[in-house]
Amino acid sequence: MSPTVLTAGHVNWDVTLRVDRLPAADGEATIRSQRQSGGGSAANVAAALAGLEVDAELIGSVGDDDNGLLARRGLEEAGVSLSGIRVVEGAETAVKYLLVDDDGAVSILGNDGVNEAVRPADIDADRVRAADHVHLTSQRPETAARIASIAAAADVTVSFDPGRRFGDRAYDETVAAADVLFVTEREAAALADAAAVDSEPTDRIVAITSGGDGAEIRTPDGSYAHLGFDVDSVDTAGAGDSFAAGFLASRLEGAPIEDALEYANACGALTASGEGARSAPTATEVERFLEERAD
């Protein structure tokens, strides 16, 4: 049987605008193309996990508007269970506007909508306990802490990706409970100042991503680095979510850290070479990509 991963956090609707450059203050850019799709870190990881043949469930919230319907439909088509999605009547689904330049760099604008309508009292403890692993992303700190607490008490492993706005929120409890922490280089530096990311962790795995330069995994038994893969970057949106999904899927299948790191980097690279945050590869595509690189 496939392992079950429960993700929790944002479910958004993304509008991706490809531009010739990211405009500076008082500047102007040309829109080359526009596309729309589901987004949100938790939803992206869930969809990526489903593509990697992992049973994916999701806790999050959307409005009862057209964007919410499209977001749920996209997740369902990806193979993600929607039983944990709360639909808020008379509310708007969070929309994020992603500006992507010719180098694949991404800037984001957005409104939060109702992507944080799930509160601690709404959490179904049995759903959390039934998972093989819980992956948390940006959301209400108290909700993330509640889910992490339930999981820890049930000996369910927990991973956490605090996201871009981590500095504005008190995630101390969730960070402390995480068995695996996913951060970017910038986030790692900030969390190191708060003693949350050690150069030699004693009780967790810390994955530090560096975009096209690969990633580093720090563990109590040592550190591992992988320089990533040379691909033509089209759109880096969702690449970090795909990396997390690949690492978790590989580790849940029993892969060694080094192999899981390579697999995760392959997932991130393939996502960056496609358009949109939902361009994560399937398990077959990742295996083919790694076989080609091994030749």
Tab-separated table of C-alpha atoms in Angstrom:
chain	number	residue	atom	x	y	z
A	1	MET	CA	0.000	0.000	0.000
A	2	SER	CA	1.107	3.566	-0.718
A	3	PRO	CA	1.910	5.776	2.283
A	4	THR	CA	-0.583	8.515	3.160
A	5	VAL	CA	0.615	12.085	3.562
A	6	LEU	CA	-1.675	14.739	4.994
A	7	THR	CA	-0.789	18.278	3.958
A	8	ALA	CA	-2.262	21.374	5.589
A	9	GLY	CA	-2.139	25.024	4.628
A	10	HIS	CA	-3.051	27.299	1.749
A	11	VAL	CA	-5.230	26.442	-1.229
A	12	ASN	CA	-5.126	29.278	-3.751
A	13	TRP	CA	-5.989	30.151	-7.312
A	14	ASP	CA	-2.950	31.342	-9.277
A	15	VAL	CA	-2.844	33.823	-12.132
A	16	THR	CA	0.591	33.618	-13.780
A	17	LEU	CA	1.748	36.570	-15.848
A	18	ARG	CA	4.884	36.009	-17.910
A	19	VAL	CA	6.634	39.358	-18.329
A	20	ASP	CA	9.728	40.558	-20.165
A	21	ARG	CA	11.154	41.792	-16.848
A	22	LEU	CA	10.073	42.461	-13.288
A	23	PRO	CA	9.271	46.194	-13.215
A	24	ALA	CA	11.125	48.517	-10.866
A	25	ALA	CA	9.401	51.392	-9.062
A	26	ASP	CA	7.760	53.719	-11.636
A	27	GLY	CA	8.721	51.174	-14.300
A	28	GLU	CA	6.665	49.166	-16.765
A	29	ALA	CA	6.871	45.649	-18.152
A	30	THR	CA	5.241	43.823	-21.049
A	31	ILE	CA	2.972	40.845	-20.380
A	32	ARG	CA	3.957	38.038	-22.737
A	33	SER	CA	1.294	35.522	-21.671
A	34	GLN	CA	-1.254	34.769	-18.968
A	35	ARG	CA	-2.447	31.456	-17.535
A	36	GLN	CA	-4.447	30.311	-14.524
A	37	SER	CA	-4.283	27.205	-12.347
A	38	GLY	CA	-4.576	25.957	-8.801
A	39	GLY	CA	-1.910	27.020	-6.310
A	40	GLY	CA	-1.028	27.332	-2.654
A	41	SER	CA	1.927	25.526	-1.081
A	42	ALA	CA	-0.064	22.840	0.727
A	43	ALA	CA	-2.174	22.159	-2.349
A	44	ASN	CA	0.906	22.104	-4.589
A	45	VAL	CA	2.661	19.547	-2.379
A	46	ALA	CA	-0.456	17.386	-2.213
A	47	ALA	CA	-0.833	17.411	-6.000
A	48	ALA	CA	2.872	16.653	-6.476
A	49	LEU	CA	2.693	13.757	-4.003
A	50	ALA	CA	-0.301	12.294	-5.836
A	51	GLY	CA	1.714	12.406	-9.058
A	52	LEU	CA	4.475	10.499	-7.271
A	53	GLU	CA	1.984	7.732	-6.393
A	54	VAL	CA	1.538	8.757	-2.745
A	55	ASP	CA	-1.950	8.898	-1.218
A	56	ALA	CA	-2.401	12.638	-0.632
A	57	GLU	CA	-4.938	14.305	1.647
A	58	LEU	CA	-5.317	18.014	2.267
A	59	ILE	CA	-6.602	20.330	4.984
A	60	GLY	CA	-7.372	23.836	3.753
A	61	SER	CA	-10.126	26.248	2.796
A	62	VAL	CA	-11.565	27.978	-0.258
A	63	GLY	CA	-14.546	30.184	-0.982
A	64	ASP	CA	-17.692	29.028	-2.737
A	65	ASP	CA	-16.835	31.172	-5.767
A	66	ASP	CA	-15.762	30.064	-9.243
A	67	ASN	CA	-12.074	30.128	-8.292
A	68	GLY	CA	-12.754	27.820	-5.359
A	69	LEU	CA	-14.631	25.417	-7.596
A	70	LEU	CA	-11.785	25.402	-10.113
A	71	ALA	CA	-9.181	24.918	-7.368
A	72	ARG	CA	-11.049	21.916	-5.947
A	73	ARG	CA	-11.631	20.458	-9.400
A	74	GLY	CA	-7.924	20.690	-10.208
A	75	LEU	CA	-6.966	18.934	-6.980
A	76	GLU	CA	-9.521	16.207	-7.568
A	77	GLU	CA	-8.198	15.644	-11.086
A	78	ALA	CA	-4.682	15.392	-9.635
A	79	GLY	CA	-5.848	12.611	-7.317
A	80	VAL	CA	-5.927	14.545	-4.025
A	81	SER	CA	-8.611	13.739	-1.451
A	82	LEU	CA	-10.867	16.757	-0.866
A	83	SER	CA	-12.551	15.512	2.307
A	84	GLY	CA	-10.507	17.920	4.440
A	85	ILE	CA	-11.267	21.017	2.349
A	86	ARG	CA	-13.598	23.554	3.964
A	87	VAL	CA	-15.771	25.583	1.570
A	88	VAL	CA	-16.719	28.936	3.094
A	89	GLU	CA	-20.072	30.248	1.905
A	90	GLY	CA	-20.194	33.775	0.542
A	91	ALA	CA	-16.400	34.130	0.623
A	92	GLU	CA	-13.692	34.596	-1.991
A	93	THR	CA	-10.910	32.112	-2.656
A	94	ALA	CA	-7.403	33.511	-2.209
A	95	VAL	CA	-5.878	34.611	-5.525
A	96	LYS	CA	-2.147	35.010	-6.106
A	97	TYR	CA	-0.697	36.891	-9.056
A	98	LEU	CA	2.689	35.487	-10.058
A	99	LEU	CA	4.988	37.661	-12.175
A	100	VAL	CA	7.529	35.474	-13.978
A	101	ASP	CA	10.395	37.001	-15.947
A	102	ASP	CA	12.370	35.472	-18.818
A	103	ASP	CA	14.839	33.878	-16.377
A	104	GLY	CA	12.062	32.125	-14.477
A	105	ALA	CA	12.332	34.373	-11.408
A	106	VAL	CA	9.024	34.871	-9.608
A	107	SER	CA	7.475	37.765	-7.676
A	108	ILE	CA	4.070	37.371	-6.039
A	109	LEU	CA	1.145	39.650	-5.279
A	110	GLY	CA	-2.015	38.411	-3.681
A	111	ASN	CA	-4.974	38.645	-1.378
A	112	ASP	CA	-5.408	36.085	1.379
A	113	GLY	CA	-9.099	35.473	0.739
A	114	VAL	CA	-10.264	32.619	2.961
A	115	ASN	CA	-7.227	30.361	2.677
A	116	GLU	CA	-6.842	30.480	6.471
A	117	ALA	CA	-10.420	29.772	7.539
A	118	VAL	CA	-9.399	26.494	9.214
A	119	ARG	CA	-8.942	27.041	12.956
A	120	PRO	CA	-7.661	24.663	15.662
A	121	ALA	CA	-11.196	23.658	16.669
A	122	ASP	CA	-11.913	22.570	13.069
A	123	ILE	CA	-9.175	19.934	13.023
A	124	ASP	CA	-10.313	16.298	12.872
A	125	ALA	CA	-7.780	14.596	15.152
A	126	ASP	CA	-8.545	11.153	13.730
A	127	ARG	CA	-7.635	12.370	10.231
A	128	VAL	CA	-4.259	13.523	11.505
A	129	ARG	CA	-3.592	10.311	13.453
A	130	ALA	CA	-4.443	8.155	10.422
A	131	ALA	CA	-1.687	9.659	8.258
A	132	ASP	CA	1.770	8.162	7.820
A	133	HIS	CA	3.232	11.670	7.652
A	134	VAL	CA	1.964	15.247	8.078
A	135	HIS	CA	3.342	18.127	6.004
A	136	LEU	CA	2.541	21.653	7.212
A	137	THR	CA	2.899	24.889	5.267
A	138	SER	CA	2.053	28.551	5.891
A	139	GLN	CA	-1.283	28.944	7.703
A	140	ARG	CA	-2.594	30.201	11.054
A	141	PRO	CA	0.233	29.478	13.530
A	142	GLU	CA	-2.207	28.147	16.107
A	143	THR	CA	-3.734	25.755	13.564
A	144	ALA	CA	-0.349	24.462	12.453
A	145	ALA	CA	0.663	23.991	16.099
A	146	ARG	CA	-2.549	22.061	16.829
A	147	ILE	CA	-2.001	19.666	13.920
A	148	ALA	CA	1.672	19.184	14.843
A	149	SER	CA	0.728	18.458	18.459
A	150	ILE	CA	-1.820	15.808	17.487
A	151	ALA	CA	0.638	14.190	15.079
A	152	ALA	CA	3.484	14.136	17.610
A	153	ALA	CA	1.282	12.553	20.256
A	154	ALA	CA	0.366	9.816	17.764
A	155	ASP	CA	4.003	9.252	16.691
A	156	VAL	CA	3.216	10.570	13.210
A	157	THR	CA	6.229	12.331	11.707
A	158	VAL	CA	5.874	16.005	10.802
A	159	SER	CA	7.535	18.250	8.218
A	160	PHE	CA	7.155	22.009	7.982
A	161	ASP	CA	7.771	24.569	5.250
A	162	PRO	CA	7.117	28.006	6.810
A	163	GLY	CA	7.152	29.856	3.483
A	164	ARG	CA	8.007	33.393	2.430
A	165	ARG	CA	6.116	35.163	5.224
A	166	PHE	CA	7.570	33.133	8.077
A	167	GLY	CA	9.224	36.192	9.620
A	168	ASP	CA	5.844	37.799	10.289
A	169	ARG	CA	4.369	34.862	12.191
A	170	ALA	CA	5.004	32.985	15.435
A	171	TYR	CA	5.652	29.429	14.287
A	172	ASP	CA	7.904	28.491	17.219
A	173	GLU	CA	5.721	25.563	18.358
A	174	THR	CA	5.464	24.070	14.881
A	175	VAL	CA	9.169	24.477	14.154
A	176	ALA	CA	9.969	22.771	17.470
A	177	ALA	CA	7.704	19.830	16.602
A	178	ALA	CA	9.011	19.328	13.052
A	179	ASP	CA	11.012	16.198	12.251
A	180	VAL	CA	11.861	17.697	8.846
A	181	LEU	CA	12.206	21.412	8.163
A	182	PHE	CA	12.194	22.744	4.574
A	183	VAL	CA	13.683	26.229	4.140
A	184	THR	CA	15.384	28.371	1.530
A	185	GLU	CA	18.837	29.835	2.112
A	186	ARG	CA	17.282	33.158	3.159
A	187	GLU	CA	14.879	31.470	5.551
A	188	ALA	CA	17.655	29.315	6.983
A	189	ALA	CA	19.729	32.397	7.793
A	190	ALA	CA	16.826	34.054	9.590
A	191	LEU	CA	15.885	30.903	11.499
A	192	ALA	CA	19.512	30.361	12.461
A	193	ASP	CA	19.397	33.706	14.248
A	194	ALA	CA	16.475	32.309	16.220
A	195	ALA	CA	18.400	29.075	16.906
A	196	ALA	CA	15.799	27.077	14.923
A	197	VAL	CA	18.250	25.937	12.245
A	198	ASP	CA	21.537	24.550	13.542
A	199	SER	CA	24.567	23.781	11.400
A	200	GLU	CA	24.561	20.354	13.080
A	201	PRO	CA	20.966	19.492	14.083
A	202	THR	CA	20.588	16.958	16.876
A	203	ASP	CA	16.961	15.921	16.530
A	204	ARG	CA	15.709	16.694	13.026
A	205	ILE	CA	16.450	16.859	9.314
A	206	VAL	CA	16.875	20.316	7.790
A	207	ALA	CA	16.589	20.685	4.018
A	208	ILE	CA	17.984	23.960	2.658
A	209	THR	CA	17.189	24.680	-0.989
A	210	SER	CA	19.291	26.963	-3.189
A	211	GLY	CA	17.265	27.158	-6.393
A	212	GLY	CA	19.291	26.133	-9.431
A	213	ASP	CA	22.306	25.446	-7.217
A	214	GLY	CA	20.680	22.398	-5.634
A	215	ALA	CA	20.185	21.780	-1.939
A	216	GLU	CA	21.793	20.685	1.297
A	217	ILE	CA	20.411	18.237	3.830
A	218	ARG	CA	21.594	18.513	7.430
A	219	THR	CA	20.982	15.570	9.757
A	220	PRO	CA	22.214	14.452	13.181
A	221	ASP	CA	24.498	12.008	11.333
A	222	GLY	CA	26.032	14.542	8.959
A	223	SER	CA	25.294	16.801	6.005
A	224	TYR	CA	24.694	15.946	2.362
A	225	ALA	CA	24.798	18.251	-0.665
A	226	HIS	CA	23.585	17.906	-4.233
A	227	LEU	CA	24.357	20.550	-6.853
A	228	GLY	CA	21.058	20.101	-8.634
A	229	PHE	CA	20.474	19.590	-12.343
A	230	ASP	CA	21.205	21.841	-15.290
A	231	VAL	CA	17.831	22.601	-16.880
A	232	ASP	CA	16.368	25.573	-18.727
A	233	SER	CA	14.403	27.353	-16.008
A	234	VAL	CA	11.019	28.504	-17.274
A	235	ASP	CA	9.088	29.168	-14.062
A	236	THR	CA	10.372	28.463	-10.540
A	237	ALA	CA	6.921	28.747	-8.936
A	238	GLY	CA	6.138	25.509	-7.125
A	239	ALA	CA	9.661	24.109	-7.498
A	240	GLY	CA	10.225	24.171	-3.740
A	241	ASP	CA	6.906	22.428	-3.142
A	242	SER	CA	7.843	19.779	-5.684
A	243	PHE	CA	11.232	19.352	-3.978
A	244	ALA	CA	9.497	18.751	-0.639
A	245	ALA	CA	7.081	16.261	-2.190
A	246	GLY	CA	9.924	14.372	-3.857
A	247	PHE	CA	11.981	14.184	-0.682
A	248	LEU	CA	9.037	12.979	1.411
A	249	ALA	CA	7.887	10.433	-1.177
A	250	SER	CA	11.386	8.997	-1.487
A	251	ARG	CA	12.024	8.851	2.254
A	252	LEU	CA	8.645	7.228	2.937
A	253	GLU	CA	9.683	4.485	0.532
A	254	GLY	CA	12.818	3.938	2.626
A	255	ALA	CA	15.400	5.663	0.406
A	256	PRO	CA	18.694	6.811	1.969
A	257	ILE	CA	19.126	10.554	2.513
A	258	GLU	CA	21.473	10.953	-0.482
A	259	ASP	CA	19.042	9.252	-2.860
A	260	ALA	CA	16.077	11.200	-1.495
A	261	LEU	CA	17.998	14.455	-1.985
A	262	GLU	CA	18.791	13.605	-5.607
A	263	TYR	CA	15.174	12.599	-6.225
A	264	ALA	CA	13.894	15.819	-4.649
A	265	ASN	CA	16.240	17.939	-6.763
A	266	ALA	CA	15.034	16.134	-9.877
A	267	CYS	CA	11.427	16.953	-8.947
A	268	GLY	CA	12.296	20.607	-8.381
A	269	ALA	CA	14.259	20.879	-11.621
A	270	LEU	CA	11.489	19.325	-13.706
A	271	THR	CA	8.935	21.662	-12.158
A	272	ALA	CA	11.114	24.723	-12.824
A	273	SER	CA	11.440	23.681	-16.467
A	274	GLY	CA	7.651	23.764	-16.908
A	275	GLU	CA	5.036	26.499	-16.593
A	276	GLY	CA	3.059	27.122	-13.418
A	277	ALA	CA	3.182	25.846	-9.855
A	278	ARG	CA	1.359	22.648	-10.857
A	279	SER	CA	3.926	21.382	-13.355
A	280	ALA	CA	5.324	18.790	-10.925
A	281	PRO	CA	6.429	15.546	-12.620
A	282	THR	CA	4.997	12.064	-12.267
A	283	ALA	CA	7.013	9.242	-10.750
A	284	THR	CA	7.664	7.850	-14.239
A	285	GLU	CA	8.958	11.206	-15.477
A	286	VAL	CA	11.334	11.538	-12.524
A	287	GLU	CA	12.687	8.020	-13.023
A	288	ARG	CA	13.262	8.680	-16.728
A	289	PHE	CA	14.971	11.988	-15.977
A	290	LEU	CA	17.356	10.361	-13.461
A	291	GLU	CA	18.107	7.485	-15.836
A	292	GLU	CA	19.010	9.948	-18.602
A	293	ARG	CA	21.292	11.892	-16.267
A	294	ALA	CA	22.991	8.678	-15.137
A	295	ASP	CA	23.938	7.657	-18.690
